[in-house]
Amino acid sequence: MDRYPPIADHGLVGDLQTAALVSSRGVVDWFAAPRFDSPSVFAALLDHDGGGHFLLAPEHSDGTWKQLYYPDSAVVVTRFMSPDGVGETIDYMPVHRGLTASDRHTLVRAIRTVRGTVRFALECRPRFDYARAPHQLDLAEGQATFRAPGTTAFLQTTFPLERDGQDVRASITLNAGEVAAAVFTTTGGEGSAAPPPPNSERITEEIWEQIDYWQKWVRTSRYRGRWAEMVYRSAITLKLLTYAPSGAPVAAATMGLPEQVGGERNWDYRYTWVRDGSLSVRALLDLGFVEEATRFTHWLGDRLRAHEGPDGEPLQIMYRVDGDPHLTEEILEHFEGYRGSYPVRAGNAAMDQLQLDIYGEALYALSEGRAVAVQGDYRGWKILARTLDWLADSWDRPDEGIWETRGGRQDFTYSRVMCWAAFDRGLRAAAEFSRPADTALWTKARDEILEQVMERGWSDEDHSLVQHYGSRVLDASLLLIPRLGFLAPKSASWLATLDAMDRVLVSDSLVYRYDPAASPDGLRGSEGTFSLCTFLYVDALARAGRLPLARYTFEKMHTYASHIGLFAEEIGPSGEQLGNFPQAFTHLSLIMAATTLNEALDAVQQ
């Protein structure tokens, strides 16, 4: 076996506070607790030998392996088929139904033989605090207790365990119809009590309870379009990546996975970006998930109320899931990185960047929510209005832009467009809610931005809008322009920009975000196409009336999905998925593209 499985070769399970990845060979090689942004417990995906893992799979690998989600659920089934027997590992995390943060999180792994006889092997090798904290093992019948500073973890099984240094291993043979289980639970301090021992019958019942929970949630969606399976899988993924106690989504479940294997573009995405979360509001509302959209708008409103950022900025580009603005970046020098992709970073130094586009996305979220948005409340409106008053004096500055480049600030066109959107949505909300506002100031700023973008952000040589003023570089972030209404989707200037992107950024339907060689971003190496941008391309094509190409591009993009319908951040040159996995931004843009394209196709048929 390869020391590192493909990034996409995993299923995601979670309990709405944290998540784990399970490879299609039955190995949990990523798990952080007690939150998404906590230090890892299993991190073999970042360091095969020292990161820690939890294997529970057939002992002999000579056979066929398949992995699937139980339909419309977050229960992962990994199947093994051989001449001697067919076995299954069923993985899930019991969902925390309330909104209270917990330090107790449970990963349940059931095994069963469907046909013949299968011998299963278990290896549990936790490595706490990114494999920096040693642990001690206490082993009793059917229970291993791992004690590390500040954390206690329990592994409880329905079969005997053996000591392997400070770790455990086991094996068990199951005949057709027999079931066994291993339950791994992380808790807080050393005095934490062990949960009740597992019972195979009770775990079987709980599996169906978890399936029922997710299927009932999916059935509340109002999407009935052509791509229901992909849309529902994306919706479940977005919910799995949302920290329920605060309502804040993380950008991805993982950290440190490379945008180029062997390269340095290895970031920590386990935080809440204002941009990503704000755009998810529209996707959630399109599906009918009002509660989830509402909770994020409340979280966003709290950031506007509470945050006093550097230089008086009202918003920071990203936060921890509880709203903490401190995300100090460090390099985990003892991790070799996924297939040698070094350095591995924990935390994210981009938190200090100036990205003016976030104000447009924030206002987009609050206005798209309308009746559920924070500006419906008077005090919330005053904070929002104060933010727009500040932006009226602050929008015309160079910044680092949407892609968090580390090559210096520029006058990014996308940042200006989103500032335009902030004023446009603010003016609409003031009129709709009849709220006090300096509408003359906001209108002046909005109009100045549009004129500036069309004068300074337009390239006569390329007949298109460009990445930043004074350049000829194209940027796929501008594919959001027709959705925002900055330009009409069939206007001559927009169609010319779309044609230019077709020529430069699109490769066999896949879309690059920009060309790093033409626009240095301060980092070495190259990157793949951005799946987010491909779905934005589909959305823009549909709005432009180019439906055959939009549908073909959308259908072709599905062939790049993982075996169970998940997407990372990028697609590499050989069709492999790259970057942190799964990525929320990709899945929310899939939902946006699916709803836009479906409505456009329906309109033509009618």
Coordinates of C-alpha atoms in Angstrom, one line a residue:
M1 CA 0.0 0.0 0.0
D2 CA 1.1 3.6 -0.7
R3 CA 2.1 5.3 2.5
Y4 CA -0.3 8.1 1.7
P5 CA -3.7 7.4 0.0
P6 CA -5.1 9.9 -2.5
I7 CA -6.5 12.9 -0.8
A8 CA -10.0 12.2 -2.2
D9 CA -9.9 8.5 -1.1
H10 CA -11.7 9.3 2.1
G11 CA -15.1 9.5 3.7
L12 CA -16.0 12.3 6.1
V13 CA -17.8 11.6 9.3
G14 CA -18.6 14.2 12.0
D15 CA -20.8 15.2 15.0
L16 CA -21.3 18.9 14.1
Q17 CA -18.4 20.0 16.3
T18 CA -15.5 18.1 14.8
A19 CA -14.9 15.5 12.1
A20 CA -12.7 12.6 11.0
L21 CA -11.5 11.2 7.7
V22 CA -11.8 7.4 7.0
S23 CA -9.8 6.1 4.0
S24 CA -11.2 3.5 1.7
R25 CA -8.9 1.0 3.3
G26 CA -10.5 1.5 6.7
V27 CA -7.9 3.8 8.3
V28 CA -8.9 6.9 10.3
D29 CA -5.9 9.1 9.3
W30 CA -7.3 12.5 10.4
F31 CA -9.2 13.4 13.5
A32 CA -8.9 16.6 15.7
A33 CA -10.7 17.0 19.0
P34 CA -12.6 18.6 20.7
R35 CA -13.2 21.0 17.8
F36 CA -12.4 21.2 14.1
D37 CA -9.6 23.7 14.9
S38 CA -8.2 21.7 17.8
P39 CA -4.8 19.8 17.7
S40 CA -5.0 16.4 16.0
V41 CA -5.4 13.0 17.6
F42 CA -4.9 11.1 14.4
A43 CA -2.8 12.8 11.7
A44 CA -1.2 10.0 9.6
L45 CA -2.4 12.0 6.5
L46 CA 0.3 14.5 7.4
D47 CA 2.9 12.1 8.7
H48 CA 2.5 8.5 8.0
D49 CA 4.9 7.2 10.6
G50 CA 4.4 9.6 13.5
G51 CA 1.0 11.3 13.0
G52 CA -1.1 8.5 14.5
H53 CA -3.9 6.4 13.0
F54 CA -6.8 4.0 13.8
L55 CA -7.0 1.0 11.5
L56 CA -10.0 -1.3 11.6
A57 CA -10.2 -3.4 8.4
P58 CA -9.8 -6.9 7.0
E59 CA -6.4 -8.3 7.9
H60 CA -5.6 -9.4 4.3
S61 CA -5.6 -6.6 1.7
D62 CA -5.9 -9.0 -1.3
G63 CA -9.4 -8.2 -2.4
T64 CA -11.6 -5.4 -3.7
W65 CA -12.3 -2.4 -1.6
K66 CA -15.4 -0.1 -2.1
Q67 CA -16.6 2.8 0.0
L68 CA -20.0 4.5 0.0
Y69 CA -22.2 6.7 2.1
Y70 CA -25.5 5.1 3.3
P71 CA -27.9 7.1 1.1
D72 CA -28.5 10.7 2.2
S73 CA -26.6 10.3 5.4
A74 CA -23.2 10.8 7.0
V75 CA -22.7 7.1 7.8
V76 CA -19.7 5.7 5.8
V77 CA -19.6 2.1 4.8
T78 CA -16.3 0.6 3.7
R79 CA -16.7 -2.8 2.0
F80 CA -14.1 -5.6 1.4
M81 CA -14.8 -8.4 -1.1
S82 CA -12.6 -11.5 -1.5
P83 CA -13.2 -15.2 -2.4
D84 CA -13.2 -16.0 1.3
G85 CA -15.7 -13.5 2.4
V86 CA -17.3 -10.0 2.3
G87 CA -16.7 -7.7 5.2
E88 CA -17.8 -4.2 6.1
T89 CA -16.6 -1.4 8.4
I90 CA -19.3 1.1 9.3
D91 CA -18.1 4.5 10.6
Y92 CA -20.1 7.4 12.1
M93 CA -20.0 9.9 14.9
P94 CA -23.1 10.3 17.0
V95 CA -24.4 13.8 16.3
H96 CA -24.5 16.3 19.2
R97 CA -28.2 17.3 19.0
G98 CA -27.9 20.4 21.2
L99 CA -26.0 23.6 20.7
T100 CA -23.7 23.3 23.7
A101 CA -20.0 22.8 23.1
S102 CA -18.7 19.5 24.4
D103 CA -15.3 18.0 25.1
R104 CA -16.6 14.5 24.6
H105 CA -16.6 13.2 21.1
T106 CA -17.1 9.6 19.9
L107 CA -16.1 7.8 16.8
V108 CA -18.0 4.5 16.4
R109 CA -16.6 1.8 14.1
A110 CA -18.7 -1.3 13.6
I111 CA -17.5 -4.4 11.6
R112 CA -19.5 -7.2 10.2
T113 CA -19.1 -10.1 7.9
V114 CA -21.8 -10.3 5.2
R115 CA -20.7 -13.5 3.5
G116 CA -18.1 -16.2 4.3
T117 CA -15.5 -15.5 6.9
V118 CA -13.3 -12.4 7.3
R119 CA -10.5 -11.8 9.8
F120 CA -10.3 -8.2 10.9
A121 CA -7.3 -6.3 12.3
L122 CA -7.3 -3.3 14.6
E123 CA -4.5 -0.9 15.3
C124 CA -5.1 2.2 17.5
R125 CA -2.2 4.6 17.7
P126 CA -3.3 8.0 18.9
R127 CA -0.8 10.9 18.8
F128 CA -2.1 13.8 20.8
D129 CA -1.4 17.6 20.2
Y130 CA -0.1 17.1 16.7
A131 CA 2.0 14.2 17.9
R132 CA 3.8 16.4 20.4
A133 CA 2.3 15.1 23.6
P134 CA 3.3 11.7 25.0
H135 CA 0.6 9.5 26.4
Q136 CA 0.3 6.6 28.8
L137 CA -1.8 3.5 28.2
D138 CA -3.9 1.7 30.8
L139 CA -5.3 -1.6 29.4
A140 CA -8.2 -3.6 30.9
E141 CA -10.5 -6.2 29.3
G142 CA -12.2 -4.6 26.3
Q143 CA -10.9 -1.1 27.2
A144 CA -7.8 0.9 26.6
T145 CA -7.4 4.3 28.3
F146 CA -4.9 6.7 26.7
R147 CA -3.9 9.6 29.0
A148 CA -2.1 12.7 27.7
P149 CA -1.8 16.2 29.2
G150 CA -5.3 17.7 29.1
T151 CA -6.9 14.8 27.2
T152 CA -8.1 11.3 28.0
A153 CA -9.2 9.0 25.3
F154 CA -11.0 5.6 25.6
L155 CA -11.0 2.8 23.1
Q156 CA -13.7 0.2 24.0
T157 CA -14.3 -2.9 22.0
T158 CA -16.5 -6.0 22.0
F159 CA -13.4 -8.2 21.5
P160 CA -10.0 -8.5 23.4
L161 CA -7.2 -5.9 23.0
E162 CA -3.5 -6.4 23.2
R163 CA -0.8 -3.9 24.3
D164 CA 1.6 -2.7 21.7
G165 CA 3.9 -0.4 23.6
Q166 CA 1.7 2.6 24.5
D167 CA -0.8 1.6 21.8
V168 CA -3.1 -1.3 21.2
R169 CA -3.8 -3.9 18.5
A170 CA -6.3 -6.8 18.1
S171 CA -7.7 -9.2 15.6
I172 CA -11.0 -11.0 15.4
T173 CA -12.6 -13.5 13.0
L174 CA -16.2 -13.0 12.1
N175 CA -18.5 -15.4 10.2
A176 CA -21.4 -14.3 8.1
G177 CA -23.9 -12.4 10.1
E178 CA -21.6 -11.6 13.1
V179 CA -21.0 -8.1 14.2
A180 CA -18.3 -6.5 16.5
A181 CA -17.5 -2.9 17.3
A182 CA -14.8 -0.5 18.5
V183 CA -15.7 2.9 20.0
F184 CA -13.1 5.6 20.4
T185 CA -14.0 8.5 22.7
T186 CA -12.0 11.7 23.5
T187 CA -12.7 13.7 26.6
G188 CA -11.2 16.5 28.6
G189 CA -9.0 16.2 31.7
E190 CA -7.5 13.1 33.4
G191 CA -10.5 12.6 35.7
S192 CA -13.0 12.0 32.9
A193 CA -15.1 8.9 33.2
A194 CA -15.3 6.2 30.6
P195 CA -18.5 5.8 28.7
P196 CA -20.6 2.6 29.1
P197 CA -19.1 -0.4 27.3
P198 CA -20.3 -0.9 23.7
N199 CA -23.0 -3.4 22.8
S200 CA -23.2 -4.7 19.3
E201 CA -27.0 -4.7 19.3
R202 CA -27.2 -1.1 20.7
I203 CA -24.7 0.1 18.1
T204 CA -26.8 -1.5 15.3
E205 CA -29.8 0.5 16.6
E206 CA -27.7 3.7 16.8
I207 CA -26.5 3.3 13.2
W208 CA -30.2 3.4 12.1
E209 CA -30.9 6.4 14.4
Q210 CA -28.0 8.3 12.8
I211 CA -29.2 7.4 9.3
D212 CA -32.7 8.5 10.2
Y213 CA -31.4 11.9 11.6
W214 CA -29.6 12.8 8.4
Q215 CA -32.3 11.5 6.0
K216 CA -35.0 13.5 7.9
W217 CA -32.8 16.6 7.6
V218 CA -32.2 16.2 3.9
R219 CA -36.0 15.8 3.3
T220 CA -36.5 19.3 4.6
S221 CA -34.7 20.6 1.5
R222 CA -36.9 22.1 -1.2
Y223 CA -34.5 21.2 -4.0
R224 CA -36.1 18.9 -6.5
G225 CA -33.9 19.5 -9.5
R226 CA -31.9 17.4 -11.8
W227 CA -28.9 16.7 -9.6
A228 CA -30.5 15.9 -6.3
E229 CA -27.9 13.3 -5.2
M230 CA -25.0 15.6 -5.7
V231 CA -26.8 18.6 -4.2
Y232 CA -27.9 16.6 -1.1
R233 CA -24.3 15.3 -0.6
S234 CA -23.0 18.8 -0.8
A235 CA -25.6 20.0 1.7
I236 CA -24.7 17.2 4.1
T237 CA -21.0 18.1 3.7
L238 CA -21.7 21.7 4.5
K239 CA -23.6 20.8 7.6
L240 CA -20.8 18.4 8.7
L241 CA -18.4 21.3 8.4
T242 CA -20.5 23.6 10.5
Y243 CA -19.7 24.1 14.2
A244 CA -23.2 23.8 15.7
P245 CA -22.7 25.7 18.9
S246 CA -21.9 28.9 17.0
G247 CA -23.4 28.2 13.6
A248 CA -20.0 29.0 11.9
P249 CA -18.8 26.8 9.0
V250 CA -15.1 25.9 8.6
A251 CA -13.5 26.1 5.2
A252 CA -12.4 22.4 5.3
A253 CA -12.0 19.6 7.8
T254 CA -8.3 19.4 7.3
M255 CA -5.0 21.3 7.5
G256 CA -1.8 21.1 5.6
L257 CA -2.9 19.2 2.5
P258 CA -1.1 20.5 -0.5
E259 CA -2.3 22.5 -3.5
Q260 CA 0.8 21.0 -5.2
V261 CA 2.2 17.7 -4.0
G262 CA 5.7 18.4 -2.7
G263 CA 5.1 22.2 -2.7
E264 CA 4.7 24.8 0.1
R265 CA 1.1 25.8 -0.5
N266 CA -0.1 23.9 2.6
W267 CA -2.6 25.9 4.7
D268 CA -4.8 25.4 7.7
Y269 CA -8.4 25.7 6.6
R270 CA -10.2 24.7 9.8
Y271 CA -11.4 28.2 10.5
T272 CA -14.4 30.3 9.5
W273 CA -13.9 32.7 6.6
V274 CA -16.3 35.6 6.4
R275 CA -16.3 35.2 2.6
D276 CA -17.0 31.4 2.5
G277 CA -19.6 31.5 5.3
S278 CA -21.4 34.5 3.8
L279 CA -21.7 32.9 0.3
S280 CA -23.0 29.7 2.0
V281 CA -26.1 31.7 3.2
R282 CA -27.5 32.0 -0.3
A283 CA -26.8 28.3 -1.1
L284 CA -28.5 27.2 2.2
L285 CA -31.5 29.4 1.5
D286 CA -31.8 28.1 -2.0
L287 CA -32.2 24.6 -0.5
G288 CA -34.6 25.8 2.2
F289 CA -32.2 25.4 5.2
V290 CA -33.3 28.6 6.8
E291 CA -32.2 27.7 10.3
E292 CA -28.6 27.1 9.3
A293 CA -28.5 30.3 7.3
T294 CA -30.0 32.3 10.2
R295 CA -27.4 31.0 12.7
F296 CA -24.5 32.1 10.5
T297 CA -26.0 35.6 10.0
H298 CA -26.2 35.9 13.8
W299 CA -22.6 34.8 14.1
L300 CA -21.6 37.3 11.5
G301 CA -23.6 40.0 13.3
D302 CA -21.8 39.2 16.5
R303 CA -18.5 39.7 14.8
L304 CA -19.5 43.2 13.6
R305 CA -20.6 44.0 17.2
A306 CA -17.6 42.7 19.0
H307 CA -14.5 42.9 16.7
E308 CA -12.0 45.7 17.1
G309 CA -9.4 44.5 14.5
P310 CA -6.1 45.9 13.6
D311 CA -6.2 49.5 12.3
G312 CA -9.8 49.7 13.3
E313 CA -11.0 47.3 10.6
P314 CA -14.6 46.2 11.5
L315 CA -14.1 42.7 10.3
Q316 CA -11.2 40.2 10.2
I317 CA -11.1 37.9 7.2
M318 CA -11.3 34.7 9.3
Y319 CA -11.9 33.6 12.9
R320 CA -12.0 30.5 15.0
V321 CA -15.4 28.8 15.1
D322 CA -16.2 30.5 18.4
G323 CA -15.3 33.9 17.0
D324 CA -11.9 34.1 18.5
P325 CA -9.8 36.2 16.1
H326 CA -6.4 34.8 17.1
L327 CA -5.0 32.2 14.6
T328 CA -1.3 32.3 15.2
E329 CA 0.5 30.3 12.5
E330 CA 3.2 27.9 13.4
I331 CA 5.1 25.3 11.4
L332 CA 5.0 21.7 12.7
E333 CA 8.6 20.9 11.9
H334 CA 8.3 17.2 13.0
F335 CA 5.6 16.4 10.4
E336 CA 7.0 15.4 7.0
G337 CA 3.8 16.5 5.2
Y338 CA 1.5 14.7 2.8
R339 CA 3.9 12.9 0.4
G340 CA 6.7 15.3 1.5
S341 CA 4.6 18.5 1.1
Y342 CA 6.4 20.7 3.6
P343 CA 6.0 22.9 5.6
V344 CA 2.9 21.8 7.5
R345 CA 1.2 24.8 9.0
A346 CA -1.2 25.0 11.9
G347 CA -3.0 28.3 12.3
N348 CA -3.2 30.9 9.5
A349 CA -1.2 34.1 9.2
A350 CA -3.5 35.4 6.6
M351 CA -5.8 36.5 9.4
D352 CA -3.9 39.8 9.4
Q353 CA -4.4 40.5 5.7
L354 CA -6.6 43.3 4.4
Q355 CA -9.2 41.9 2.1
L356 CA -11.9 44.5 1.4
D357 CA -14.1 42.1 -0.5
I358 CA -15.3 40.6 2.8
Y359 CA -17.6 43.5 3.4
G360 CA -19.4 42.8 0.2
E361 CA -19.8 39.2 1.0
A362 CA -21.0 40.0 4.5
L363 CA -23.6 42.5 3.3
Y364 CA -24.6 39.9 0.6
A365 CA -25.3 37.3 3.3
L366 CA -27.2 39.7 5.5
S367 CA -29.3 41.1 2.7
E368 CA -29.9 37.7 1.0
G369 CA -31.2 36.5 4.4
R370 CA -33.6 39.5 4.4
A371 CA -36.2 38.6 7.1
V372 CA -33.7 36.4 8.9
A373 CA -30.8 38.9 8.7
V374 CA -29.3 40.8 11.5
Q375 CA -30.3 44.2 10.0
G376 CA -33.9 43.4 10.7
D377 CA -33.1 44.4 14.3
Y378 CA -32.6 48.1 15.0
R379 CA -29.4 47.8 16.9
G380 CA -28.1 45.3 14.4
W381 CA -28.9 47.8 11.6
K382 CA -27.1 50.6 13.4
I383 CA -23.9 48.5 13.5
L384 CA -24.3 47.5 9.8
A385 CA -24.9 51.2 8.9
R386 CA -21.8 52.2 10.8
T387 CA -19.8 49.6 8.9
L388 CA -20.9 51.0 5.6
D389 CA -20.2 54.5 6.7
W390 CA -16.6 53.4 7.5
L391 CA -16.3 51.5 4.2
A392 CA -17.3 54.7 2.3
D393 CA -14.1 56.2 3.5
S394 CA -12.0 53.0 3.2
W395 CA -12.8 51.1 0.1
D396 CA -10.3 52.8 -2.2
R397 CA -7.1 51.0 -0.9
P398 CA -4.9 48.3 -2.2
D399 CA -5.4 45.0 -0.4
E400 CA -4.3 41.3 -0.6
G401 CA -7.4 40.2 -2.4
I402 CA -9.6 37.1 -2.3
W403 CA -6.8 34.6 -2.9
E404 CA -4.7 35.7 0.1
T405 CA -1.6 36.2 -2.0
R406 CA 1.6 36.9 -0.1
G407 CA 3.1 39.0 -2.9
G408 CA 2.0 42.5 -1.8
R409 CA -1.1 44.6 -2.0
Q410 CA -2.8 45.6 -5.3
D411 CA -5.9 47.4 -6.4
F412 CA -7.8 44.1 -6.9
T413 CA -10.9 44.4 -9.2
Y414 CA -12.8 41.7 -7.3
S415 CA -12.3 43.6 -4.0
R416 CA -13.8 46.8 -5.6
V417 CA -16.7 44.8 -7.1
M418 CA -17.6 43.4 -3.7
C419 CA -17.4 46.8 -2.1
W420 CA -19.8 47.9 -4.7
A421 CA -22.0 45.0 -3.7
A422 CA -21.8 46.0 0.0
F423 CA -23.2 49.5 -0.8
D424 CA -25.8 48.1 -3.3
R425 CA -27.1 45.6 -0.7
G426 CA -27.0 48.2 2.0
L427 CA -29.1 50.6 0.0
R428 CA -31.6 47.9 -0.8
A429 CA -31.9 46.9 2.8
A430 CA -32.3 50.5 4.0
A431 CA -35.2 50.9 1.6
E432 CA -36.8 47.5 2.3
F433 CA -36.6 47.8 6.1
S434 CA -37.2 51.6 6.1
R435 CA -34.1 52.1 8.2
P436 CA -32.1 55.3 8.8
A437 CA -29.0 55.5 6.6
D438 CA -26.7 58.0 4.9
T439 CA -28.0 56.9 1.5
A440 CA -26.4 59.8 -0.3
L441 CA -23.0 58.8 1.0
W442 CA -23.5 55.1 0.1
T443 CA -24.9 55.9 -3.4
K444 CA -21.9 58.1 -4.1
A445 CA -19.5 55.4 -3.1
R446 CA -21.4 52.7 -5.0
D447 CA -21.4 54.8 -8.2
E448 CA -17.7 55.8 -7.9
I449 CA -16.7 52.2 -7.6
L450 CA -18.5 51.1 -10.7
E451 CA -17.0 53.9 -12.7
Q452 CA -13.5 53.2 -11.4
V453 CA -13.7 49.5 -12.1
M454 CA -14.9 50.0 -15.7
E455 CA -12.3 52.6 -16.3
R456 CA -9.2 51.2 -14.5
G457 CA -10.1 47.5 -14.2
W458 CA -10.8 47.1 -17.9
S459 CA -8.2 46.0 -20.5
D460 CA -8.8 47.3 -24.0
E461 CA -6.1 44.9 -25.3
D462 CA -7.9 41.8 -23.9
H463 CA -11.5 43.2 -24.0
S464 CA -12.1 42.1 -20.4
L465 CA -12.0 43.0 -16.8
V466 CA -8.7 42.1 -15.2
Q467 CA -7.4 40.9 -11.8
H468 CA -6.1 44.3 -10.6
Y469 CA -5.6 47.7 -12.0
G470 CA -2.7 48.1 -14.5
S471 CA -2.5 44.4 -15.3
R472 CA -3.6 42.1 -18.0
V473 CA -4.0 39.1 -15.8
L474 CA -7.5 37.4 -15.7
D475 CA -9.1 36.3 -12.5
A476 CA -11.9 33.7 -12.1
S477 CA -13.2 35.4 -8.9
L478 CA -14.9 37.9 -11.3
L479 CA -17.2 35.1 -12.4
L480 CA -19.4 36.2 -9.5
I481 CA -20.1 39.5 -11.3
P482 CA -23.4 38.5 -13.0
R483 CA -24.7 36.9 -9.8
L484 CA -24.1 40.1 -7.9
G485 CA -25.7 42.3 -10.6
F486 CA -22.6 44.4 -11.1
L487 CA -22.9 43.8 -14.9
A488 CA -25.9 42.2 -16.7
P489 CA -25.1 38.6 -17.5
K490 CA -25.7 39.1 -21.2
S491 CA -24.1 42.6 -21.5
A492 CA -21.4 43.0 -24.1
S493 CA -18.7 43.9 -21.6
W494 CA -19.5 40.8 -19.5
L495 CA -19.7 38.4 -22.4
A496 CA -16.3 39.7 -23.6
T497 CA -14.8 39.1 -20.2
L498 CA -16.4 35.6 -20.2
D499 CA -14.9 34.9 -23.6
A500 CA -11.5 36.0 -22.4
M501 CA -11.7 33.6 -19.5
D502 CA -12.6 30.9 -21.9
R503 CA -9.4 31.5 -23.8
V504 CA -7.0 31.9 -20.9
L505 CA -8.3 30.2 -17.7
V506 CA -10.4 27.3 -18.9
S507 CA -8.8 23.9 -19.6
D508 CA -11.1 21.1 -20.7
S509 CA -14.0 22.8 -18.7
L510 CA -11.8 23.2 -15.6
V511 CA -11.0 26.7 -14.5
Y512 CA -7.8 28.1 -13.0
R513 CA -8.2 31.0 -10.6
Y514 CA -5.4 33.0 -12.2
D515 CA -1.9 32.4 -13.7
P516 CA 0.7 32.6 -10.8
A517 CA 3.4 33.0 -13.4
A518 CA 1.8 36.1 -14.8
S519 CA 0.7 37.5 -11.4
P520 CA 3.4 36.5 -8.8
D521 CA 1.7 35.6 -5.5
G522 CA 4.8 35.4 -3.3
L523 CA 4.9 31.6 -3.3
R524 CA 6.9 29.0 -5.2
G525 CA 5.3 26.3 -7.4
S526 CA 2.1 26.0 -9.3
E527 CA -1.4 24.8 -8.5
G528 CA -4.3 22.9 -10.0
T529 CA -7.6 24.2 -11.3
F530 CA -9.9 25.5 -8.6
S531 CA -13.1 23.5 -8.4
L532 CA -14.9 26.6 -6.9
C533 CA -14.1 28.5 -10.0
T534 CA -15.4 25.8 -12.3
F535 CA -18.7 25.8 -10.6
L536 CA -18.8 29.7 -10.7
Y537 CA -18.1 29.3 -14.4
V538 CA -21.1 27.0 -14.8
D539 CA -23.2 29.6 -12.9
A540 CA -22.0 32.4 -15.2
L541 CA -22.5 30.4 -18.4
A542 CA -26.1 29.6 -17.3
R543 CA -26.9 33.2 -16.6
A544 CA -25.4 34.2 -20.0
G545 CA -27.7 31.8 -21.7
R546 CA -25.0 29.4 -22.8
L547 CA -26.9 26.4 -21.5
P548 CA -25.4 23.5 -23.6
L549 CA -21.9 24.4 -22.5
A550 CA -23.0 25.1 -18.9
R551 CA -24.7 21.7 -18.6
Y552 CA -21.8 19.8 -20.3
T553 CA -19.3 21.5 -18.0
F554 CA -21.3 20.8 -14.9
E555 CA -21.8 17.1 -15.9
K556 CA -18.1 16.7 -16.7
M557 CA -17.2 18.2 -13.4
H558 CA -19.0 15.4 -11.6
T559 CA -16.5 13.0 -13.1
Y560 CA -13.8 14.6 -10.9
A561 CA -15.7 14.1 -7.7
S562 CA -14.4 11.5 -5.3
H563 CA -15.9 8.0 -5.3
I564 CA -18.5 9.2 -2.8
G565 CA -19.2 12.6 -4.2
L566 CA -16.8 14.8 -2.3
F567 CA -14.5 17.6 -3.6
A568 CA -11.3 19.1 -2.3
E569 CA -10.1 22.5 -3.3
E570 CA -8.4 21.8 -6.6
I571 CA -8.0 19.3 -9.5
G572 CA -4.5 18.4 -10.5
P573 CA -3.1 17.8 -14.0
S574 CA -3.9 14.1 -13.9
G575 CA -7.4 14.7 -12.5
E576 CA -6.4 14.1 -8.9
Q577 CA -7.9 16.1 -6.1
L578 CA -5.6 18.5 -4.3
G579 CA -5.8 20.8 -1.2
N580 CA -7.7 20.5 2.0
F581 CA -10.6 18.0 2.0
P582 CA -13.5 18.3 1.7
Q583 CA -13.8 22.0 1.0
A584 CA -16.9 23.8 1.9
F585 CA -16.4 26.6 -0.7
T586 CA -16.4 24.0 -3.5
H587 CA -19.6 22.3 -2.3
L588 CA -21.5 25.5 -1.8
S589 CA -20.6 26.7 -5.3
L590 CA -21.8 23.3 -6.6
I591 CA -25.2 24.0 -5.0
M592 CA -25.2 27.5 -6.5
A593 CA -24.4 26.2 -9.9
A594 CA -26.9 23.4 -9.7
T595 CA -29.8 25.7 -8.7
T596 CA -29.0 28.4 -11.3
L597 CA -28.6 25.9 -14.1
N598 CA -31.6 23.9 -13.1
E599 CA -33.8 27.0 -13.1
A600 CA -32.4 28.1 -16.5
L601 CA -33.1 24.7 -18.1
D602 CA -36.6 24.7 -16.6
A603 CA -37.3 28.1 -18.1
V604 CA -36.2 27.0 -21.5
Q605 CA -38.4 23.9 -21.4
Q606 CA -41.4 25.9 -20.3

